[in-house]
Tab-separated table of C-alpha atoms in Angstrom:
chain	number	residue	atom	x	y	z
Q	18	UNK	CA	-137.405	-53.158	30.996
Q	19	UNK	CA	-138.153	-49.132	31.140
Q	20	UNK	CA	-138.458	-47.096	34.653
Q	21	UNK	CA	-140.852	-44.038	34.707
Q	22	UNK	CA	-142.505	-41.541	36.881
Q	23	UNK	CA	-145.822	-41.022	37.251
Q	24	UNK	CA	-149.350	-39.760	38.602
Q	25	UNK	CA	-152.416	-40.644	38.623
Q	26	UNK	CA	-154.966	-37.592	39.424
Q	27	UNK	CA	-158.567	-37.853	38.934
Q	28	UNK	CA	-160.138	-34.562	37.141
Q	29	UNK	CA	-163.598	-34.293	36.971
Q	30	UNK	CA	-164.719	-37.396	35.610
Q	31	UNK	CA	-161.764	-38.459	34.265
Q	32	UNK	CA	-158.116	-40.401	35.202
Q	33	UNK	CA	-155.338	-38.483	33.824
Q	34	UNK	CA	-151.691	-40.252	34.370
Q	35	UNK	CA	-149.420	-36.634	34.516
Q	36	UNK	CA	-145.558	-37.063	32.673
Q	37	UNK	CA	-143.080	-34.906	32.702
Q	38	UNK	CA	-141.639	-34.424	29.098
Q	39	UNK	CA	-137.352	-34.637	30.869
Q	40	UNK	CA	-139.242	-38.354	31.940
Q	41	UNK	CA	-140.608	-39.405	28.914
Q	42	UNK	CA	-137.515	-37.999	27.177
Q	43	UNK	CA	-134.675	-39.061	29.101
Q	44	UNK	CA	-135.948	-43.119	28.208
Q	45	UNK	CA	-134.382	-42.555	24.946
Q	46	UNK	CA	-138.080	-44.091	23.931
Q	47	UNK	CA	-140.867	-42.270	21.037
Q	48	UNK	CA	-143.516	-41.176	24.042
Q	49	UNK	CA	-146.568	-43.052	21.857
Q	50	UNK	CA	-144.769	-46.688	22.037
Q	51	UNK	CA	-144.201	-45.192	25.698
Q	52	UNK	CA	-147.599	-44.949	26.187
Q	53	UNK	CA	-149.262	-47.656	24.520
Q	54	UNK	CA	-146.538	-49.950	26.490
Q	55	UNK	CA	-147.489	-48.444	29.970
Q	56	UNK	CA	-151.284	-48.589	29.291
Q	57	UNK	CA	-151.007	-52.117	26.881
Q	58	UNK	CA	-152.904	-50.097	25.106
Q	59	UNK	CA	-153.169	-53.642	22.813
Q	60	UNK	CA	-155.714	-55.032	24.858
Q	61	UNK	CA	-159.052	-54.287	25.348
Q	62	UNK	CA	-159.238	-55.008	29.541
Q	63	UNK	CA	-156.027	-53.202	28.890
Q	64	UNK	CA	-154.854	-55.241	31.207
Q	65	UNK	CA	-150.805	-55.813	31.808
Q	66	UNK	CA	-150.947	-51.644	32.305
Q	67	UNK	CA	-152.441	-48.417	34.503
Q	68	UNK	CA	-155.087	-48.124	31.034
Q	69	UNK	CA	-158.819	-47.951	32.829
Q	70	UNK	CA	-160.118	-49.849	29.348
Q	71	UNK	CA	-162.385	-47.027	29.430
Q	72	UNK	CA	-162.160	-43.783	27.430
Q	73	UNK	CA	-162.490	-42.106	30.343
Q	74	UNK	CA	-159.630	-43.281	32.161
Q	75	UNK	CA	-157.611	-44.004	29.531
Q	76	UNK	CA	-155.880	-40.961	29.373
Q	77	UNK	CA	-152.550	-38.808	29.886
Q	78	UNK	CA	-150.356	-35.793	29.577
Q	79	UNK	CA	-147.072	-34.775	29.293
Q	80	UNK	CA	-145.935	-31.604	31.332
Q	81	UNK	CA	-143.569	-29.268	31.185
Q	82	UNK	CA	-143.048	-25.441	32.335
Q	83	UNK	CA	-142.965	-23.113	29.552
Q	84	UNK	CA	-141.035	-20.285	28.168
Q	85	UNK	CA	-144.185	-18.733	26.636
Q	86	UNK	CA	-144.832	-15.047	29.198
Q	87	UNK	CA	-148.357	-16.013	29.461
Q	88	UNK	CA	-148.225	-19.091	30.176
Q	89	UNK	CA	-146.572	-21.413	33.284
Q	90	UNK	CA	-146.892	-24.647	31.472
Q	91	UNK	CA	-147.236	-26.989	28.281
Q	92	UNK	CA	-149.558	-29.819	28.250
Q	93	UNK	CA	-149.876	-32.231	25.503
Q	94	UNK	CA	-153.225	-34.896	26.118
Q	95	UNK	CA	-152.932	-37.671	24.922
Q	96	UNK	CA	-156.338	-40.328	24.784
Q	97	UNK	CA	-154.883	-43.710	24.395
Q	98	UNK	CA	-156.565	-46.452	22.429
Q	99	UNK	CA	-158.654	-49.509	24.285
Q	100	UNK	CA	-157.946	-52.332	22.024
Q	101	UNK	CA	-156.240	-50.661	19.534
Q	102	UNK	CA	-152.716	-49.993	19.206
Q	103	UNK	CA	-153.022	-45.722	18.767
Q	104	UNK	CA	-153.113	-42.336	20.610
Q	105	UNK	CA	-154.650	-39.767	19.305
Q	106	UNK	CA	-152.926	-36.395	20.058
Q	107	UNK	CA	-156.036	-34.186	18.123
Q	108	UNK	CA	-157.770	-33.252	20.543
Q	109	UNK	CA	-157.867	-31.588	24.038
Q	110	UNK	CA	-159.600	-32.897	27.886
Q	111	UNK	CA	-160.578	-30.530	30.396
Q	112	UNK	CA	-160.722	-32.713	33.191
Q	113	UNK	CA	-156.934	-33.795	32.502
Q	114	UNK	CA	-156.194	-30.372	32.585
Q	115	UNK	CA	-157.625	-29.724	36.132
Q	116	UNK	CA	-155.412	-32.610	36.767
Q	117	UNK	CA	-152.126	-31.083	34.963
Q	118	UNK	CA	-153.155	-27.849	37.938
Q	119	UNK	CA	-152.373	-29.569	40.295
Q	120	UNK	CA	-150.443	-31.452	39.142
Q	121	UNK	CA	-148.106	-28.478	39.007
Q	122	UNK	CA	-148.887	-26.467	42.104
Q	123	UNK	CA	-148.028	-29.812	44.385
Q	124	UNK	CA	-144.583	-29.834	41.909
Q	125	UNK	CA	-143.930	-26.450	42.130
Q	126	UNK	CA	-143.971	-24.712	39.115
Q	127	UNK	CA	-145.549	-21.835	39.712
Q	128	UNK	CA	-145.066	-19.824	42.745
Q	129	UNK	CA	-148.092	-20.354	45.781
Q	130	UNK	CA	-147.762	-15.616	46.946
Q	131	UNK	CA	-151.472	-16.452	48.114
Q	132	UNK	CA	-154.887	-17.706	49.636
Q	133	UNK	CA	-155.347	-19.399	45.444
Q	134	UNK	CA	-153.530	-20.316	42.846
Q	135	UNK	CA	-154.239	-19.262	39.222
Q	136	UNK	CA	-152.049	-22.072	37.069
Q	137	UNK	CA	-151.734	-20.817	33.016
Q	138	UNK	CA	-151.731	-23.508	31.075
Q	139	UNK	CA	-151.084	-24.379	27.179
Q	140	UNK	CA	-152.474	-27.425	24.747
Q	141	UNK	CA	-150.017	-27.623	22.574
Q	142	UNK	CA	-152.462	-30.046	20.825
Q	143	UNK	CA	-155.279	-27.528	19.786
Q	144	UNK	CA	-153.100	-24.194	20.609
Q	145	UNK	CA	-155.733	-23.783	23.815
Q	146	UNK	CA	-155.355	-21.731	26.739
Q	147	UNK	CA	-156.762	-22.037	30.010
Q	148	UNK	CA	-156.861	-21.689	33.999
Q	149	UNK	CA	-157.196	-23.803	36.942
Q	150	UNK	CA	-157.893	-21.449	40.107
Q	151	UNK	CA	-157.085	-23.653	42.850
Q	152	UNK	CA	-157.371	-22.369	47.203
Q	153	UNK	CA	-153.986	-22.948	48.126
Q	154	UNK	CA	-154.999	-21.910	51.765
Q	155	UNK	CA	-151.260	-21.611	54.019
Q	156	UNK	CA	-149.641	-21.233	51.245
Q	157	UNK	CA	-149.825	-25.005	50.568
Q	158	UNK	CA	-151.124	-27.516	47.708
Q	159	UNK	CA	-153.688	-29.302	48.470
Q	160	UNK	CA	-154.406	-32.646	49.021
Q	161	UNK	CA	-157.858	-32.469	50.581
Q	162	UNK	CA	-160.943	-30.860	49.259
Q	163	UNK	CA	-164.446	-31.174	49.394
Q	164	UNK	CA	-165.500	-30.036	46.235
Q	165	UNK	CA	-167.937	-32.874	44.571
Q	166	UNK	CA	-168.892	-33.360	40.046
Q	167	UNK	CA	-171.746	-35.148	38.942
Q	168	UNK	CA	-170.491	-38.040	38.045
Q	169	UNK	CA	-168.096	-39.737	41.149
Q	170	UNK	CA	-170.147	-39.564	44.592
Q	171	UNK	CA	-165.950	-38.778	45.542
Q	172	UNK	CA	-164.724	-35.356	46.613
Q	173	UNK	CA	-161.801	-33.539	45.768
Q	174	UNK	CA	-159.385	-29.869	45.717
Q	175	UNK	CA	-161.953	-28.004	44.020
Q	176	UNK	CA	-160.722	-26.097	40.630
Q	177	UNK	CA	-162.295	-23.336	38.608
Q	178	UNK	CA	-161.443	-23.830	34.757
Q	179	UNK	CA	-161.732	-21.280	32.762
Q	180	UNK	CA	-160.634	-21.586	28.793
Q	181	UNK	CA	-159.994	-18.158	27.359
Q	182	UNK	CA	-161.104	-16.963	23.979
Q	183	UNK	CA	-161.815	-20.811	23.526
Q	184	UNK	CA	-163.985	-19.944	19.017
Q	185	UNK	CA	-162.549	-21.054	16.617
Q	186	UNK	CA	-159.670	-22.384	18.642
Q	187	UNK	CA	-158.714	-25.784	16.590
Q	188	UNK	CA	-159.879	-24.029	13.151
Q	189	UNK	CA	-159.959	-20.656	13.176
Q	190	UNK	CA	-163.634	-20.095	12.321
Q	191	UNK	CA	-166.242	-21.218	15.165
Q	192	UNK	CA	-168.331	-21.854	12.301
Q	193	UNK	CA	-165.719	-24.122	10.795
Q	194	UNK	CA	-168.265	-24.520	7.582
Q	195	UNK	CA	-169.533	-21.230	7.397
Q	196	UNK	CA	-173.175	-22.166	8.118
Q	197	UNK	CA	-174.931	-22.587	11.554
Q	198	UNK	CA	-176.907	-25.900	10.143
Q	199	UNK	CA	-175.236	-28.224	7.799
Q	200	UNK	CA	-177.180	-31.854	6.345
Q	201	UNK	CA	-175.086	-34.413	5.946
Q	202	UNK	CA	-175.071	-37.927	4.518
Q	203	UNK	CA	-175.808	-40.487	7.749
Q	204	UNK	CA	-176.034	-44.068	7.482
Q	205	UNK	CA	-179.777	-43.744	6.855
Q	206	UNK	CA	-180.625	-40.431	4.856
Q	207	UNK	CA	-179.667	-37.376	5.434
Q	208	UNK	CA	-179.425	-36.232	9.108
Q	209	UNK	CA	-178.796	-31.812	9.964
Q	210	UNK	CA	-176.150	-30.852	11.774
Q	211	UNK	CA	-174.477	-27.391	13.079
Q	212	UNK	CA	-170.458	-27.561	13.385
Q	213	UNK	CA	-169.189	-25.624	15.722
Q	214	UNK	CA	-165.624	-24.740	16.699
Q	215	UNK	CA	-165.166	-23.952	20.521
Q	216	UNK	CA	-163.532	-25.733	23.005
Q	217	UNK	CA	-163.091	-28.344	20.847
Q	218	UNK	CA	-164.661	-29.175	17.294
Q	219	UNK	CA	-167.905	-30.207	17.969
Q	220	UNK	CA	-170.597	-31.432	15.460
Q	221	UNK	CA	-174.071	-32.014	17.636
Q	222	UNK	CA	-176.997	-32.784	16.036
Q	223	UNK	CA	-180.996	-32.885	16.801
Q	224	UNK	CA	-181.716	-36.603	19.247
Q	225	UNK	CA	-185.325	-36.062	17.725
Q	226	UNK	CA	-183.597	-37.255	14.268
Q	227	UNK	CA	-182.259	-40.489	16.117
Q	228	UNK	CA	-185.489	-40.896	17.825
Q	229	UNK	CA	-184.444	-39.821	21.181
Q	230	UNK	CA	-185.983	-37.228	23.661
Q	231	UNK	CA	-184.234	-34.760	26.749
Q	232	UNK	CA	-184.424	-37.911	29.369
Q	233	UNK	CA	-182.886	-40.821	26.413
Q	234	UNK	CA	-180.955	-42.841	29.115
Q	235	UNK	CA	-177.630	-44.681	27.900
Q	236	UNK	CA	-179.180	-47.057	26.773
Q	237	UNK	CA	-181.225	-46.067	24.378
Q	238	UNK	CA	-178.031	-43.193	23.059
Q	239	UNK	CA	-175.796	-46.348	23.000
Q	240	UNK	CA	-178.310	-47.983	19.718
Q	241	UNK	CA	-176.990	-43.936	18.276
Q	242	UNK	CA	-173.719	-44.710	19.093
Q	243	UNK	CA	-172.895	-46.075	15.152
Q	244	UNK	CA	-174.429	-43.968	12.879
Q	245	UNK	CA	-172.973	-41.299	15.039
Q	246	UNK	CA	-169.788	-43.021	14.278
Q	247	UNK	CA	-170.415	-42.365	10.833
Q	248	UNK	CA	-171.464	-38.731	10.748
Q	249	UNK	CA	-168.442	-37.936	12.628
Q	250	UNK	CA	-166.000	-38.652	9.749
Q	251	UNK	CA	-168.664	-37.173	7.177
Q	252	UNK	CA	-168.345	-33.891	9.895
Q	253	UNK	CA	-164.733	-34.074	9.973
Q	254	UNK	CA	-164.608	-33.473	6.519
Q	255	UNK	CA	-166.894	-31.009	6.300
Q	256	UNK	CA	-165.164	-28.875	8.970
Q	257	UNK	CA	-162.202	-29.243	7.621
Q	258	UNK	CA	-160.437	-31.672	9.971
Q	259	UNK	CA	-159.380	-34.010	7.753
Q	260	UNK	CA	-159.158	-35.267	4.226
Q	261	UNK	CA	-160.261	-38.096	2.494
Q	262	UNK	CA	-157.215	-40.238	2.175
Q	263	UNK	CA	-156.616	-39.184	6.652
Q	264	UNK	CA	-157.493	-41.877	8.883
Q	265	UNK	CA	-160.266	-41.804	10.698
Q	266	UNK	CA	-160.234	-40.253	14.342
Q	267	UNK	CA	-162.719	-41.644	17.412
Q	268	UNK	CA	-161.405	-38.079	18.872
Q	269	UNK	CA	-162.489	-35.848	16.918
Q	270	UNK	CA	-164.394	-33.754	16.616
Q	271	UNK	CA	-167.312	-34.483	19.630
Q	272	UNK	CA	-170.020	-35.993	18.704
Q	273	UNK	CA	-173.392	-35.974	20.463
Q	274	UNK	CA	-177.423	-34.953	20.316
Q	275	UNK	CA	-179.187	-32.114	21.876
Q	276	UNK	CA	-182.450	-32.608	23.094
Q	277	UNK	CA	-185.321	-29.924	24.991
Q	278	UNK	CA	-184.739	-30.322	28.370
Q	279	UNK	CA	-187.553	-33.407	30.089
Q	280	UNK	CA	-187.460	-34.603	32.725
Q	281	UNK	CA	-185.232	-37.159	33.509
Q	282	UNK	CA	-183.246	-39.771	35.969
Q	283	UNK	CA	-179.234	-39.525	35.988
Q	284	UNK	CA	-177.456	-42.265	35.828
Q	285	UNK	CA	-177.400	-43.187	39.737
Q	286	UNK	CA	-181.102	-42.866	39.938
Q	287	UNK	CA	-181.748	-38.905	41.259
Q	288	UNK	CA	-184.139	-37.096	39.403
Q	289	UNK	CA	-183.589	-33.803	37.406
Q	290	UNK	CA	-187.033	-31.695	36.914
Q	291	UNK	CA	-187.311	-30.209	33.179
Q	292	UNK	CA	-187.297	-26.589	34.751
Q	293	UNK	CA	-183.236	-28.016	36.220
Q	294	UNK	CA	-180.813	-27.181	33.729
Q	295	UNK	CA	-181.848	-25.248	29.570
Q	296	UNK	CA	-180.178	-28.062	27.617
Q	297	UNK	CA	-180.382	-32.280	27.110
Q	298	UNK	CA	-177.471	-33.929	25.627
Q	299	UNK	CA	-175.688	-36.799	25.535
Q	300	UNK	CA	-171.719	-37.425	23.659
Q	301	UNK	CA	-169.586	-39.682	22.241
Q	302	UNK	CA	-166.439	-40.540	23.851
Q	303	UNK	CA	-164.899	-42.249	21.233
Q	304	UNK	CA	-166.857	-45.385	20.266
Q	305	UNK	CA	-169.306	-44.878	23.266
Q	306	UNK	CA	-171.475	-43.190	26.031
Q	307	UNK	CA	-169.565	-39.679	27.578
Q	308	UNK	CA	-171.237	-41.091	31.147
Q	309	UNK	CA	-171.088	-37.592	31.268
Q	310	UNK	CA	-169.517	-35.003	29.267
Q	311	UNK	CA	-166.350	-33.862	28.745
Q	312	UNK	CA	-165.259	-30.287	29.466
Q	313	UNK	CA	-164.008	-28.866	26.111
Q	314	UNK	CA	-168.036	-30.419	24.977
Q	315	UNK	CA	-169.221	-28.141	27.205
Q	316	UNK	CA	-167.791	-25.236	25.931
Q	317	UNK	CA	-168.546	-26.291	21.886
Q	318	UNK	CA	-172.871	-26.307	23.344
Q	319	UNK	CA	-172.673	-23.086	25.826
Q	320	UNK	CA	-170.896	-21.272	22.221
Q	321	UNK	CA	-173.942	-22.846	20.207
Q	322	UNK	CA	-176.061	-22.537	22.696
Q	323	UNK	CA	-175.413	-18.397	22.204
Q	324	UNK	CA	-175.598	-18.298	18.513
Q	325	UNK	CA	-178.826	-18.059	17.028
Q	326	UNK	CA	-180.934	-21.030	14.264
Q	327	UNK	CA	-177.935	-23.072	15.929
Q	328	UNK	CA	-179.823	-26.019	16.344
Q	329	UNK	CA	-178.513	-26.278	19.725
Q	330	UNK	CA	-180.200	-22.857	20.864
Q	331	UNK	CA	-183.383	-24.201	18.500
Q	332	UNK	CA	-184.166	-26.171	21.217
Q	333	UNK	CA	-182.393	-24.833	24.389
Q	334	UNK	CA	-184.396	-22.667	27.383
Q	335	UNK	CA	-182.031	-19.057	26.296
Q	336	UNK	CA	-181.241	-17.658	29.961
Q	337	UNK	CA	-180.085	-14.003	30.397
Q	338	UNK	CA	-177.352	-14.826	32.613
Q	339	UNK	CA	-174.463	-15.932	30.863
Q	340	UNK	CA	-174.638	-19.544	32.278
Q	341	UNK	CA	-175.777	-23.309	30.744
Q	342	UNK	CA	-177.210	-25.841	32.014
Q	343	UNK	CA	-176.443	-28.980	30.542
Q	344	UNK	CA	-178.641	-31.943	31.402
Q	345	UNK	CA	-176.109	-34.915	30.890
Q	346	UNK	CA	-176.267	-38.735	32.466
Q	347	UNK	CA	-174.450	-38.155	35.223
Q	348	UNK	CA	-176.358	-34.907	36.475
Q	349	UNK	CA	-176.067	-31.099	35.374
Q	350	UNK	CA	-173.181	-28.914	34.322
Q	351	UNK	CA	-173.296	-25.592	34.499
Q	352	UNK	CA	-171.034	-23.558	32.171
Q	353	UNK	CA	-170.457	-19.835	33.239
Q	354	UNK	CA	-169.744	-17.116	30.518
Q	355	UNK	CA	-167.692	-13.605	31.562
Q	356	UNK	CA	-167.390	-11.716	28.830
Q	357	UNK	CA	-163.517	-10.853	27.781
Q	358	UNK	CA	-161.059	-7.540	26.349
Q	359	UNK	CA	-160.054	-6.703	23.018
Q	360	UNK	CA	-163.175	-8.781	20.240
Q	361	UNK	CA	-161.842	-11.778	22.009
Q	362	UNK	CA	-164.432	-14.895	22.381
Q	363	UNK	CA	-166.178	-14.495	26.195
Q	364	UNK	CA	-164.133	-16.659	28.501
Q	365	UNK	CA	-166.232	-20.368	29.312
Q	366	UNK	CA	-165.585	-21.355	33.439
Q	367	UNK	CA	-166.464	-24.637	34.615
Q	368	UNK	CA	-166.184	-24.925	38.434
Q	369	UNK	CA	-164.496	-28.743	38.485
Q	370	UNK	CA	-162.336	-31.476	41.153
Q	371	UNK	CA	-159.484	-33.211	40.910
Q	372	UNK	CA	-157.520	-34.822	43.484
Q	373	UNK	CA	-154.619	-36.452	43.754
Q	374	UNK	CA	-154.381	-41.370	43.351
Q	375	UNK	CA	-151.266	-42.003	43.543
Q	376	UNK	CA	-147.273	-40.988	42.671
Q	377	UNK	CA	-145.659	-44.265	40.845
Q	378	UNK	CA	-142.470	-45.727	39.052
Q	379	UNK	CA	-144.459	-47.089	36.348
Q	380	UNK	CA	-141.811	-51.120	34.792
Q	381	UNK	CA	-142.532	-50.192	31.207
Q	382	UNK	CA	-141.917	-53.604	29.246
Q	383	UNK	CA	-141.000	-51.666	25.852
Q	384	UNK	CA	-138.145	-53.858	23.420
Q	385	UNK	CA	-136.678	-52.239	20.557
Q	386	UNK	CA	-138.764	-49.253	20.627
Q	387	UNK	CA	-142.009	-51.196	20.364
Q	388	UNK	CA	-144.208	-52.363	23.324
Q	389	UNK	CA	-143.642	-56.089	24.453
């Protein structure tokens, strides 16, 4: 039985277990084996571990201080399998980055010198650079806050999360295929797609191709997830993210559908009028509909909607303020784009909230280098 110190933090609409890299190394066990055992990943209920048995609660980040100039924290993001003894390291998670920023402030990984503190982060999975700005009144790390985000009624510490120069972060190109629209072979025939790499690689389809509109409830969207799962593999091949013989990834690219705004009800029953947002979106998270939207997906959508002739641009209400309001199942999330110097792609800002839930010593049942 191994002992591992960890901290659970809610970032936005995800829960993320955060571990210090030195503590992970000190166990003498490789990180995949450690996480699979700690989360009880092989069990779809994750009943004997700290996993929450959903894609938004089976996440981890391994954090360390950085020696790179202009970076405070480096973190590796892990999407831990649910009923699948596998850890995905190919993507980033903005909600977990929100949690990492709060963790860094509380653990003295950045100096607190003013009434707000900005944590400069590097996601080692993708090379993405992010910032998390947190209020630190009285030059103290906050435990509580009143900020809220769609998808949970719980308040938290406000975090302004910034994705710096997000375009082409994985493939080196905003449009990895070189086209604004491609056609992929789907289980029901050819389907148009816009493949974009910003924040994370994403494959975006029009909802109407699957018989859906902008007001589609999650139950209806769940019916097209199997088709989107097939198309995700086709998009990964088209974007050069994998080769034919590589194992199937359920995390990359992000995949979902977009539609024109329509009046709808959120999963909590709130009515959202069609003029309250600019683009309807439903995304897949691993094997299921995402209850809100992943932040890296929001960055990809903000980028795609600004590129003429993409499917997202085709159906989005165009605005001149550099903002895009996304109508998600949980409610409206706003992405703001800010011009960047030196010909970099615009920084994308999102307002999030985070709360520390627990600090714990995990008792991890690892035997002979493998989960018990």
